[in-house]
Coordinates of C-alpha atoms in Angstrom, one line a residue:
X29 CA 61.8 -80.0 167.4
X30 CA 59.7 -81.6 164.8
X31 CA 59.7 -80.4 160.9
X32 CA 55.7 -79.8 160.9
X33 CA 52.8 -78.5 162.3
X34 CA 49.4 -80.5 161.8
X35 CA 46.3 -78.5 161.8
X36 CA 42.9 -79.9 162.2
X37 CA 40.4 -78.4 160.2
X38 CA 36.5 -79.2 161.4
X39 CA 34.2 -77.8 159.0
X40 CA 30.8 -77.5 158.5
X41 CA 31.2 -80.0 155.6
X42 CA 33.9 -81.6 155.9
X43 CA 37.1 -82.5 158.4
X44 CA 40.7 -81.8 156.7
X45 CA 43.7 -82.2 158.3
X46 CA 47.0 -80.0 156.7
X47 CA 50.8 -80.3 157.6
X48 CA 52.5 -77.3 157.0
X49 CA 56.4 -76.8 157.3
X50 CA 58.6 -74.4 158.7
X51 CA 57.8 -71.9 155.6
X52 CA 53.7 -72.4 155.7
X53 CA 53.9 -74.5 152.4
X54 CA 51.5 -77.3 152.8
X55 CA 53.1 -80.3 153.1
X56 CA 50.3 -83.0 152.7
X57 CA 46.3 -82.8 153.3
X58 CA 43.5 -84.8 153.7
X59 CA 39.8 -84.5 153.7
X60 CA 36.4 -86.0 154.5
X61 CA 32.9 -84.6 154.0
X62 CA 30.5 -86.3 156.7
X63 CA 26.0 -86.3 156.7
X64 CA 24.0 -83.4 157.5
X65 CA 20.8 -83.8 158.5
X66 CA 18.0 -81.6 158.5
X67 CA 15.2 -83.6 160.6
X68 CA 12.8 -80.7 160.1
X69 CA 12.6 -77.1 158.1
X70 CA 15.3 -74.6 160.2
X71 CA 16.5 -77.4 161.9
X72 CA 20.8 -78.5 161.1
X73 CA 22.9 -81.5 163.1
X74 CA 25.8 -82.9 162.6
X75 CA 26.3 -86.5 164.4
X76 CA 29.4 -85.7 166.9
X77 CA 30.7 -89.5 166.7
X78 CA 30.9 -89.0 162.5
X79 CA 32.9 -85.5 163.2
X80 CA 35.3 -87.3 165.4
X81 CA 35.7 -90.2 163.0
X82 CA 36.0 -88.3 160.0
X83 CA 38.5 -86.0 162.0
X84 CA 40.8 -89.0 163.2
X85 CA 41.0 -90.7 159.7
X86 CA 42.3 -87.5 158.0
X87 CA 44.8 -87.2 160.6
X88 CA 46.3 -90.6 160.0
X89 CA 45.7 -90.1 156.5
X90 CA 47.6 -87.0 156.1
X91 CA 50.8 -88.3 158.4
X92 CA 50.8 -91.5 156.3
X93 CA 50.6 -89.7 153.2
X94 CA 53.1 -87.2 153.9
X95 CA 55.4 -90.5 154.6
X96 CA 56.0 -88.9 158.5
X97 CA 56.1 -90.5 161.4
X98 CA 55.0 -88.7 165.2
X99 CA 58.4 -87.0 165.7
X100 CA 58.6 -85.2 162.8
X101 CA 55.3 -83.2 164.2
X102 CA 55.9 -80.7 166.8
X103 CA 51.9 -79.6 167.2
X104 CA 49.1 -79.9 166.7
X105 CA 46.5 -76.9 166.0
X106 CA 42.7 -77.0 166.0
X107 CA 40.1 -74.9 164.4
X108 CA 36.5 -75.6 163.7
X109 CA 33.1 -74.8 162.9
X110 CA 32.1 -72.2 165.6
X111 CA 28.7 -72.3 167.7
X112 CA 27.7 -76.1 166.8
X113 CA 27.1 -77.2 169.9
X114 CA 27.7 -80.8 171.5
X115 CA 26.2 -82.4 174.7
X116 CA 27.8 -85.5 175.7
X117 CA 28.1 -87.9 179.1
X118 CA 31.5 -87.5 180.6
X119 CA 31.5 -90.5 182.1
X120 CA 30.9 -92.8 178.6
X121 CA 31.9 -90.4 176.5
X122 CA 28.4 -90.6 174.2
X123 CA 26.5 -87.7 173.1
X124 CA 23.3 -87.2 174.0
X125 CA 21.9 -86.1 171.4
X126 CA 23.2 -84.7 167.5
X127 CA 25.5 -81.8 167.4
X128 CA 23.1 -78.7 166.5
X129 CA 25.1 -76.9 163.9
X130 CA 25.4 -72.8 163.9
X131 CA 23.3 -72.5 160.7
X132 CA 20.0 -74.6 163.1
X133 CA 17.0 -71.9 163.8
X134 CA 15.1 -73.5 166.6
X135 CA 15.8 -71.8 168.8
X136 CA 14.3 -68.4 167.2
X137 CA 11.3 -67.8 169.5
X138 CA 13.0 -68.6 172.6
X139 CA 15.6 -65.8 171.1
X140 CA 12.4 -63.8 171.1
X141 CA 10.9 -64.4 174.0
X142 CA 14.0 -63.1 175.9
X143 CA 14.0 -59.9 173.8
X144 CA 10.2 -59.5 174.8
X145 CA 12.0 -59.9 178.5
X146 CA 14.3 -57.1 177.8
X147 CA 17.5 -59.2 177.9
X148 CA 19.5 -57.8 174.4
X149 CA 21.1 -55.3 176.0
X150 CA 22.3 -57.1 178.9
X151 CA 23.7 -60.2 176.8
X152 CA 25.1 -57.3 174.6
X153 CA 27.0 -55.5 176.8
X154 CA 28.3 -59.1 178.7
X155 CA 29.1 -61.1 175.3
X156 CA 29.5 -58.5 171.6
X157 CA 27.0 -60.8 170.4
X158 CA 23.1 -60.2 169.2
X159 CA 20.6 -62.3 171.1
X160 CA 20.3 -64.9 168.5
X161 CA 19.9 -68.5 167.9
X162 CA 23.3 -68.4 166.3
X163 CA 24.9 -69.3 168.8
X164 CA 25.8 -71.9 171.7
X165 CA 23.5 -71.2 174.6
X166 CA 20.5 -71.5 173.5
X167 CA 21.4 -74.4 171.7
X168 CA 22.5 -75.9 175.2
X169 CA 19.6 -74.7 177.0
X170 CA 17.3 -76.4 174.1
X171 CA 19.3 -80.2 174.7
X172 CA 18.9 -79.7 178.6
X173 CA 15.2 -79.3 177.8
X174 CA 13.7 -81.5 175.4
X175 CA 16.6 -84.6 175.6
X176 CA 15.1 -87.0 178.4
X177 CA 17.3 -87.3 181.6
X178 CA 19.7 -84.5 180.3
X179 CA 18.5 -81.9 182.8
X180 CA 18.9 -84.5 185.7
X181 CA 22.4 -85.3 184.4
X182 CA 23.4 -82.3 184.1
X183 CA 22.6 -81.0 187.5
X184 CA 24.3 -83.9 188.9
X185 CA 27.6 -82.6 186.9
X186 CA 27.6 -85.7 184.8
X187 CA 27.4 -84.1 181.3
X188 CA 30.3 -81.9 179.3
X189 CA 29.4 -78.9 176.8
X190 CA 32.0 -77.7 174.0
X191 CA 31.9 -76.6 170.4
X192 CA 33.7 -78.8 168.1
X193 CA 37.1 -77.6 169.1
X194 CA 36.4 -78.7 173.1
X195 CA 34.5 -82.3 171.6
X196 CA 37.9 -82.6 169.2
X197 CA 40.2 -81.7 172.2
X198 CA 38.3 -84.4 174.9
X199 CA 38.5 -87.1 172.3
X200 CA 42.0 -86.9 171.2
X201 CA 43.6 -86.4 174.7
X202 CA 41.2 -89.6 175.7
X203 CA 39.1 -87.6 177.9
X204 CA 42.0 -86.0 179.8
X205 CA 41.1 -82.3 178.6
X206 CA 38.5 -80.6 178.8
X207 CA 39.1 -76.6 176.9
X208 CA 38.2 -74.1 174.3
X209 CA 40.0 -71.0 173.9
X210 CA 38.4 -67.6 174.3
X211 CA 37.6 -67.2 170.7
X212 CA 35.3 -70.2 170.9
X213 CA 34.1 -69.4 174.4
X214 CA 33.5 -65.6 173.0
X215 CA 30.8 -67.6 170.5
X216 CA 28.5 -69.2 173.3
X217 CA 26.0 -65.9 175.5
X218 CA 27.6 -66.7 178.2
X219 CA 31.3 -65.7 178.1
X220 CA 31.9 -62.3 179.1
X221 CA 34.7 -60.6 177.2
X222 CA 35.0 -57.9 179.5
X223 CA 36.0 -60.2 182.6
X224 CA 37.4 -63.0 180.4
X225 CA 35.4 -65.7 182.2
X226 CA 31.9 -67.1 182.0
X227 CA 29.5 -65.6 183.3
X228 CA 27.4 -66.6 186.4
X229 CA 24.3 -64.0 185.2
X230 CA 24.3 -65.6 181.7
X231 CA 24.3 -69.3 183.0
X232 CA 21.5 -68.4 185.7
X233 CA 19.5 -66.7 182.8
X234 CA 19.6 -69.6 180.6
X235 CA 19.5 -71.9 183.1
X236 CA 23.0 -73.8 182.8
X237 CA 25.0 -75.4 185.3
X238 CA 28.8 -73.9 185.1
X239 CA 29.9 -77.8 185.5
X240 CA 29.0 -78.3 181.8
X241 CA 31.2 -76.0 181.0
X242 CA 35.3 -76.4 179.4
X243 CA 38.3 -74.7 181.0
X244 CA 39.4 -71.3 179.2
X245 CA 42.7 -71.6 178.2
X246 CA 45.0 -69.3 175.7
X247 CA 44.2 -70.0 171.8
X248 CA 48.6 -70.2 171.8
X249 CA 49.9 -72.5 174.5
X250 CA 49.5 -76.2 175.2
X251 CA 46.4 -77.6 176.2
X252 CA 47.4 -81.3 176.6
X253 CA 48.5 -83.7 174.3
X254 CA 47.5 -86.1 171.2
X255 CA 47.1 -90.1 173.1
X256 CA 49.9 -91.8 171.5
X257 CA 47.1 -94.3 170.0
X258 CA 46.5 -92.1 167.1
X259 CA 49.8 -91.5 165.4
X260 CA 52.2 -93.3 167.8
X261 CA 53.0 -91.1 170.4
X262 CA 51.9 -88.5 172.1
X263 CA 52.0 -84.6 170.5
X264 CA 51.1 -81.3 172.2
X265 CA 47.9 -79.6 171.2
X266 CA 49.1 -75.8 171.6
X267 CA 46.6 -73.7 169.3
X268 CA 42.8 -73.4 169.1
X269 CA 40.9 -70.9 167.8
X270 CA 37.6 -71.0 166.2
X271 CA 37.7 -71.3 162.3
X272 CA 37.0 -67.3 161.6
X273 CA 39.4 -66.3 164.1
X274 CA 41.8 -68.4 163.1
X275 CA 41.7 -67.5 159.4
X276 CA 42.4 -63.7 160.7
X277 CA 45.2 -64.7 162.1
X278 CA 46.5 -67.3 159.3
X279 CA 46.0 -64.1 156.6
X280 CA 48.6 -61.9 159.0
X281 CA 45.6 -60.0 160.0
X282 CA 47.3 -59.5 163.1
X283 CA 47.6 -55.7 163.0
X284 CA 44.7 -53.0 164.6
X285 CA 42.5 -52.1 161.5
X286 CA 43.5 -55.2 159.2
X287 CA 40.5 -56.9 157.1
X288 CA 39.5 -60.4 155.9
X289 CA 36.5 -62.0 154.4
X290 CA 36.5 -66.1 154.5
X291 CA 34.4 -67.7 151.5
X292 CA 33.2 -70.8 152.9
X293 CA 30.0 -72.7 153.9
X294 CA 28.7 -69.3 154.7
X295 CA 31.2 -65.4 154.6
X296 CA 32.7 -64.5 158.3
X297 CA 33.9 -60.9 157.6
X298 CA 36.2 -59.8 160.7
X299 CA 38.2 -56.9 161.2
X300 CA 41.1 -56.8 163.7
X301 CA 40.6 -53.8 166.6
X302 CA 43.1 -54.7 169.2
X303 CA 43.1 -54.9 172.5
X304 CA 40.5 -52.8 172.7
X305 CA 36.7 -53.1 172.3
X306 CA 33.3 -51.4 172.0
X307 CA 29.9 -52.4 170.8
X308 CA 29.2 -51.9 167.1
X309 CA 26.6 -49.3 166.8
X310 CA 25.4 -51.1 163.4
X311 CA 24.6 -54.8 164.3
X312 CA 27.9 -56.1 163.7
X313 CA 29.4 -58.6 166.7
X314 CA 32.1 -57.8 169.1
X315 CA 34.1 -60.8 169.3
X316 CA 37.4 -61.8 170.7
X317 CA 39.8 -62.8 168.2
X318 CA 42.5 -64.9 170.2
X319 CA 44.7 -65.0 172.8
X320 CA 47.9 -65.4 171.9
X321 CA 49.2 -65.7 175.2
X322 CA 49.5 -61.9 176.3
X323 CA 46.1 -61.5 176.5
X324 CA 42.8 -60.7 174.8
X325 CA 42.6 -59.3 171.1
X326 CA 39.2 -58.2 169.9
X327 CA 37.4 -57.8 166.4
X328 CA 34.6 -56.8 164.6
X329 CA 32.5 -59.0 163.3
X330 CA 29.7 -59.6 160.8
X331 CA 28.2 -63.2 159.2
X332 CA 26.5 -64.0 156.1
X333 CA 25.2 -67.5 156.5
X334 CA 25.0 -68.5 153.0
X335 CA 28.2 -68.1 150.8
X336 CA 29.8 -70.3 149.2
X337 CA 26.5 -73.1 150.2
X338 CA 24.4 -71.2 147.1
X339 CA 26.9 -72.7 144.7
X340 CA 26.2 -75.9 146.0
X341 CA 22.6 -75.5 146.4
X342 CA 23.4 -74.9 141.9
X343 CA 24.7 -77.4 142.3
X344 CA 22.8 -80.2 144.3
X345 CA 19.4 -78.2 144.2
X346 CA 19.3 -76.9 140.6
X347 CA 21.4 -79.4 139.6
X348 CA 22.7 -76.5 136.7
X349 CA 25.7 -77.2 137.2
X350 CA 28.0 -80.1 137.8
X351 CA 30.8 -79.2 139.8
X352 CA 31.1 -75.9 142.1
X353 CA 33.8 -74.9 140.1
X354 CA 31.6 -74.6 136.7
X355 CA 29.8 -71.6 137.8
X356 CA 33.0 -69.2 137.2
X357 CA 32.7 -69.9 133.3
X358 CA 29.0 -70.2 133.0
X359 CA 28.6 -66.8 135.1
X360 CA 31.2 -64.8 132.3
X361 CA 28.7 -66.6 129.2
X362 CA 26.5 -63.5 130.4
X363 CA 27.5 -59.9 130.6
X364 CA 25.3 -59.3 133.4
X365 CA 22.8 -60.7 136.0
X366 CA 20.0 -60.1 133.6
X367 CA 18.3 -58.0 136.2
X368 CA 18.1 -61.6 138.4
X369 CA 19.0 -61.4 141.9
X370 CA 19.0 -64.4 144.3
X371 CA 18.6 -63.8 148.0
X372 CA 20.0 -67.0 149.9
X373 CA 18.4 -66.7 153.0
X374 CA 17.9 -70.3 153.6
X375 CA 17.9 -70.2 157.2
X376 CA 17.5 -67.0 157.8
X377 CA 19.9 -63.4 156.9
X378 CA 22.7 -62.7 159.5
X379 CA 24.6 -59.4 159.8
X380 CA 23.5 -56.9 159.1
X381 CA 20.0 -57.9 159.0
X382 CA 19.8 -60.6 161.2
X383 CA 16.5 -62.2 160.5
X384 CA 15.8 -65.8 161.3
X385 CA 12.6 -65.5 159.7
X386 CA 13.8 -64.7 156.0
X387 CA 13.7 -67.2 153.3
X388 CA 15.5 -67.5 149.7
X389 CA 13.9 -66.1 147.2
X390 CA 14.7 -65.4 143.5
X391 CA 13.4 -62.4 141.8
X392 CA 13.9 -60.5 138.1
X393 CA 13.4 -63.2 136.0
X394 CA 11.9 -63.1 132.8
X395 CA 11.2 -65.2 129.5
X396 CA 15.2 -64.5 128.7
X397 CA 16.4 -65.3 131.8
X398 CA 19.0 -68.6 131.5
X399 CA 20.7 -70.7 133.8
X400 CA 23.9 -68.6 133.5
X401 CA 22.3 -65.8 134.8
X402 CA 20.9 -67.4 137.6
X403 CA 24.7 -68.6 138.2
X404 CA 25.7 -65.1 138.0
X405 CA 23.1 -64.3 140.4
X406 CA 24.4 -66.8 143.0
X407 CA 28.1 -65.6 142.5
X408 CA 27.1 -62.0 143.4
X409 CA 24.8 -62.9 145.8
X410 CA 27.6 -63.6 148.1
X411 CA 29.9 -60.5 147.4
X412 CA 26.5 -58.2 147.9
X413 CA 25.9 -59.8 151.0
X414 CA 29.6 -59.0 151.9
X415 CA 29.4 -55.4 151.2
X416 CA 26.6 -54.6 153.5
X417 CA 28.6 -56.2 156.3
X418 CA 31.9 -53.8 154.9
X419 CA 29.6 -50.5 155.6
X420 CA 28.7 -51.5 159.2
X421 CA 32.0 -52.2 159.6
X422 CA 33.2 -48.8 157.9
X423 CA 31.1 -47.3 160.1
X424 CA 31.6 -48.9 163.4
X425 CA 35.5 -48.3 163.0
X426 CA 35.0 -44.9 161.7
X427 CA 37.5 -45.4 158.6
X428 CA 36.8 -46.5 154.9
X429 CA 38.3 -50.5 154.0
X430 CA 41.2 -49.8 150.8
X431 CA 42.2 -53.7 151.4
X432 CA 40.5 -56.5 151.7
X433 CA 42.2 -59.9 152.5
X434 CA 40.5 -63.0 151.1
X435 CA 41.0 -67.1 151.5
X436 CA 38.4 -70.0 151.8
X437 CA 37.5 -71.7 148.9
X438 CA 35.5 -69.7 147.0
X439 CA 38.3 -67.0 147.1
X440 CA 39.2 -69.4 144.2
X441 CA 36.3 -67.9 142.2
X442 CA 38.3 -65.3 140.2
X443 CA 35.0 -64.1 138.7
X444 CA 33.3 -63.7 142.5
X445 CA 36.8 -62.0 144.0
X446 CA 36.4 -59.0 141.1
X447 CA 32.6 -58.6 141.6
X448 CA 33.8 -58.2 145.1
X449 CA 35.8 -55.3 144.5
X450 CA 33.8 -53.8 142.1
X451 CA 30.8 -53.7 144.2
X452 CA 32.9 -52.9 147.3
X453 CA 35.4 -50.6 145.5
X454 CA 38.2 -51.9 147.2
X455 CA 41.4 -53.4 146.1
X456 CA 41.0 -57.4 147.1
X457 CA 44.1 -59.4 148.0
X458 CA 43.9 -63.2 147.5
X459 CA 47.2 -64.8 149.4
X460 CA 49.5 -67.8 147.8
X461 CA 47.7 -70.3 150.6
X462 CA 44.1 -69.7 150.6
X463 CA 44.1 -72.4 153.4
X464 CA 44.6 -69.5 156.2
X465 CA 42.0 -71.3 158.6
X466 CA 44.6 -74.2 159.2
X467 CA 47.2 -72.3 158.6
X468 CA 45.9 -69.6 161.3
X469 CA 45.6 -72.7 163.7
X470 CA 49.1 -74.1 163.2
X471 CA 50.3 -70.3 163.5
X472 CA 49.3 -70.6 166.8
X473 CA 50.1 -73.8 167.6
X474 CA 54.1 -73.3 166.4
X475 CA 54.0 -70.0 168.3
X476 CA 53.3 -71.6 171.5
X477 CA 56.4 -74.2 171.0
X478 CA 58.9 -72.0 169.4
X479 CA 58.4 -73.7 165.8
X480 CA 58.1 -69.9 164.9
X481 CA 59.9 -67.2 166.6
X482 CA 57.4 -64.7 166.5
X483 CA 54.1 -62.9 165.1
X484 CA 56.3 -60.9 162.9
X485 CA 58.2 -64.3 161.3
X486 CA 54.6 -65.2 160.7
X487 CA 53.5 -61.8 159.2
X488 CA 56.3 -62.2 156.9
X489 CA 55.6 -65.3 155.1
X490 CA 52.2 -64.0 153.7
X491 CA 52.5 -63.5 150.2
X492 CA 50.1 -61.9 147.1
X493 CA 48.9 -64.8 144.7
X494 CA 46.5 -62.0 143.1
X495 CA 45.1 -58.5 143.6
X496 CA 41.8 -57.3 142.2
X497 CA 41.4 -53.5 141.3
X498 CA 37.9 -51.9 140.9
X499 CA 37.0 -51.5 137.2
X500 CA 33.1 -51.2 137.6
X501 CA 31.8 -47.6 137.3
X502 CA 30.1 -45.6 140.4
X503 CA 26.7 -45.5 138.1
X504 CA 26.1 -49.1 137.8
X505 CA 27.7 -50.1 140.9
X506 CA 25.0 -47.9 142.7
X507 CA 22.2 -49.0 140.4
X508 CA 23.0 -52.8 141.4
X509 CA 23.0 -52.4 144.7
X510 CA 19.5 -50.3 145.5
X511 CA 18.3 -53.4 143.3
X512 CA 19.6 -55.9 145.6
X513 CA 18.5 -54.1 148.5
X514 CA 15.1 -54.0 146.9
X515 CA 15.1 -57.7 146.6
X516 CA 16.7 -58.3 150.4
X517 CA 13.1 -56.3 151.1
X518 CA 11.1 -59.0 149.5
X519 CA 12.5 -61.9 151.3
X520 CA 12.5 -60.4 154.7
X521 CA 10.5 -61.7 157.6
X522 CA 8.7 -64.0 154.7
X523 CA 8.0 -66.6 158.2
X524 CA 6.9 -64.1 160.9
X525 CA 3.4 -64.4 160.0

């Protein structure tokens, strides 16, 4: 038995890979950020090959780093970006075409068109998910359509689908494997999460051939294994879960009714309902959280698109500030927004509004208003955003949120964390490792070879690093958010015309 388990973190941004020990301390990371490319407005790729090299160096990075060798690992966990889709040939291994990330919009009318059809409910009922270009199989649908040959190939089985967990998985294992876990396969129209297999009425709707398709296997057990080219010898991959799930998991949101928003690229807010499922009544998702082995667990889900992206679009946009980590300090020069609020729809609003038609928009400004304010603005953007997710979610479960778990990297942001739970009015928990996605992956993955006896070993290593109370008064908490809800108003369906 080795003394580590290495996650592999894809991202939307970046590829990381984290050794944790037997205690969840991190041992050693590395990270890469890799191009995104935006060949037209709504439109977001990724180039698969650059994922996969990015995600390889970090690995041998990390284990040279960490001054390890391959025996000292006993697994290998993956998580990644969810819904970016991949197309490649199975029998040279290219992609056909860029990887269209989960944030890309063009797929919107098609999304239409099939609710002109009458198709939400029936996609609803089979997947949890909104008929939206979100997710995986229009995206599919969209390469099989406009990507010379592909359609051709693909009827003649020669081309493979996955997310970026199933690309990860076929690369490392040398072609060998071919799987996603249910949490990713939950993420595509055309899983059904009441059968726990795809589904043949999906794929005959949009018009995919099952042979593109990766094996479902259990997000905790071994998958195959690591080709000894990469760190010497070979190492089982026994976890995969798709990044949100996985950062459930890694904050010991393993429990019915437990609660955790991740600050990243965009906010995945997901609350843990057990083996059991039903549709949300308030456009939240239905989503299957993992499979630990003993079967599906479920959650509720809801997604805000652009988080923890508005401090970089400050940043690299703006250009007001330097570094991410700069808006913190120039947010608390202010006492308040200045009546400024910033609506980040840049491709689009998800949960609860889910509008692909929306765009950014920045109202409330004024001869007085300041850079700082406008920081401010961004900051609270996100937790607002947040909060209407929370009431769906209080409603759907029938219960009021006291805690909320946090991790990603804009957790960090102590002054973001207590607008969040003054606007939500909840106490917010910020653990020791904010890292949870990896560390939700490697969870799994040291589950499945005994590295950890159990899920109640693993519940017991999460510790508080900080706990934000309330302090904002009922008045102006209410005052704030009938103006943000005002300004969501403004920027709503700002393309459908």
């Amino acid at each position: 038995m080795g003394k580590y388990v290495l996650a592999l973190d894809q991202g939307t941004t970046s590829s990381r890979a984290i050794l944790f020990d037997r205690e969840s301390n991190i041992v050693q990371i590395a990270q890469q950020e890799f191009s995104q490319i935006f060949p037209q407005d709504g439109w977001v790729e990724h180039n698969p090959n650059e994922i996969f090299d990015t995600q390889s160096s970090v690995v041998r990075e990390c284990v040279k780093n960490a001054g390890i060798s391959s025996k000292d690992i006993a697994a290998v966990g993956v998580t990644n970006q969810r819904e970016t889709t991949v197309v490649w040939n199975k029998k040279t291994g290219a992609p056909i075409y860029n990887a269209i990330v989960w944030q890309d919009r063009r797929t919107s009318a098609y999304c239409d068109k099939l609710k002109a059809e009458g198709k939400t409910d029936l996609i609803r009922e089979k997947t949890g998910l909104i008929l939206d270009s979100y997710f995986s199989g229009t995206k599919i649908k969209w390469i099989l359509d406009n990507v010379k040959g592909a359609r051709e190939l693909a009827e003649k089985g020669d081309l493979l689908f996955g997310n970026i967990d199933t690309w990860l998985i076929w690369n490392f294992t040398k072609g060998s494997v071919h799987a996603t876990d249910p949490s990713n396969a939950s993420r595509t129209l055309l899983f059904n999460i009441n059968t726990g297999m795809w589904d043949k009425d999906l794929l005959e709707l949009f018009d995919i051939p099952e042979s593109l398709l990766p094996k479902v296997m259990p997000s905790s057990g071994v998958m195959g294994e690591m080709h000894p080219e990469f760190l010497g010898a070979p190492i089982p991959i026994a976890g995969d879960a798709g990044d949100q799930q996985a950062a459930t998991y890694g904050n010991a949101c393993t429990k019915e009714g437990m609660a955790k928003n991740t600050y990243g690229t965009g906010c995945f807010l997901l609350m843990n309902t057990g083996k059991m499922h039903k549709l949300s009544a308030n456009n939240l998702l239905t989503t299957v959280a993992w499979d630990s082995g003993k079967g599906l667990h479920y959650a509720f889900e809801g997604s805000v698109y652009i988080g923890g992206a508005v401090v970089q679009w400050l940043r690299d946009g703006l250009q007001i500030i330097k570094n991410t980590s700069d808006t913190e300090a120039l947010g608390k020069s202010v006492p308040d927004n200045g009546g400024v609020y910033i609506v980040p729809a840049f491709t689009g609003l998800g949960a609860p509004y889910w509008d692909p038609y929306a765009r950014g928009t920045i109202v409330g400004i004024t001869r007085g208003t300041t850079k700082a304010h406008i920081a401010r603005a961004g900051l609270e953007s996100i937790a607002y955003q947040s909060l209407d997710i929370v009431r769906c979610m209080e409603k759907d479960a029938g219960m009021k949120m006291s805690t909320l778990r946090v991790d990603g990297g804009a957790s960090r942001n102590n002054m973001l964390m207590q607008c969040q739970a003054d606007m939500l009015n909840v106490v917010v928990e910020r653990p020791v490792i904010t890292e949870t996605t990896a560390l939700g992956a490697a969870y799994l993955a040291g589950l499945a070879v005994n590295f950890w006896s159990s899920e109640e070993e693993v519940r017991s290593m999460w510790k508080l690093d900080r706990c934000f109370e309330p302090q904002m008064s009922q008045e102006r908490r209410e005052k704030q958010l009938y103006e943000w809800h005002k300004a969501v108003k403004r920027a709503q369906s700002w393309l459908e015309d």
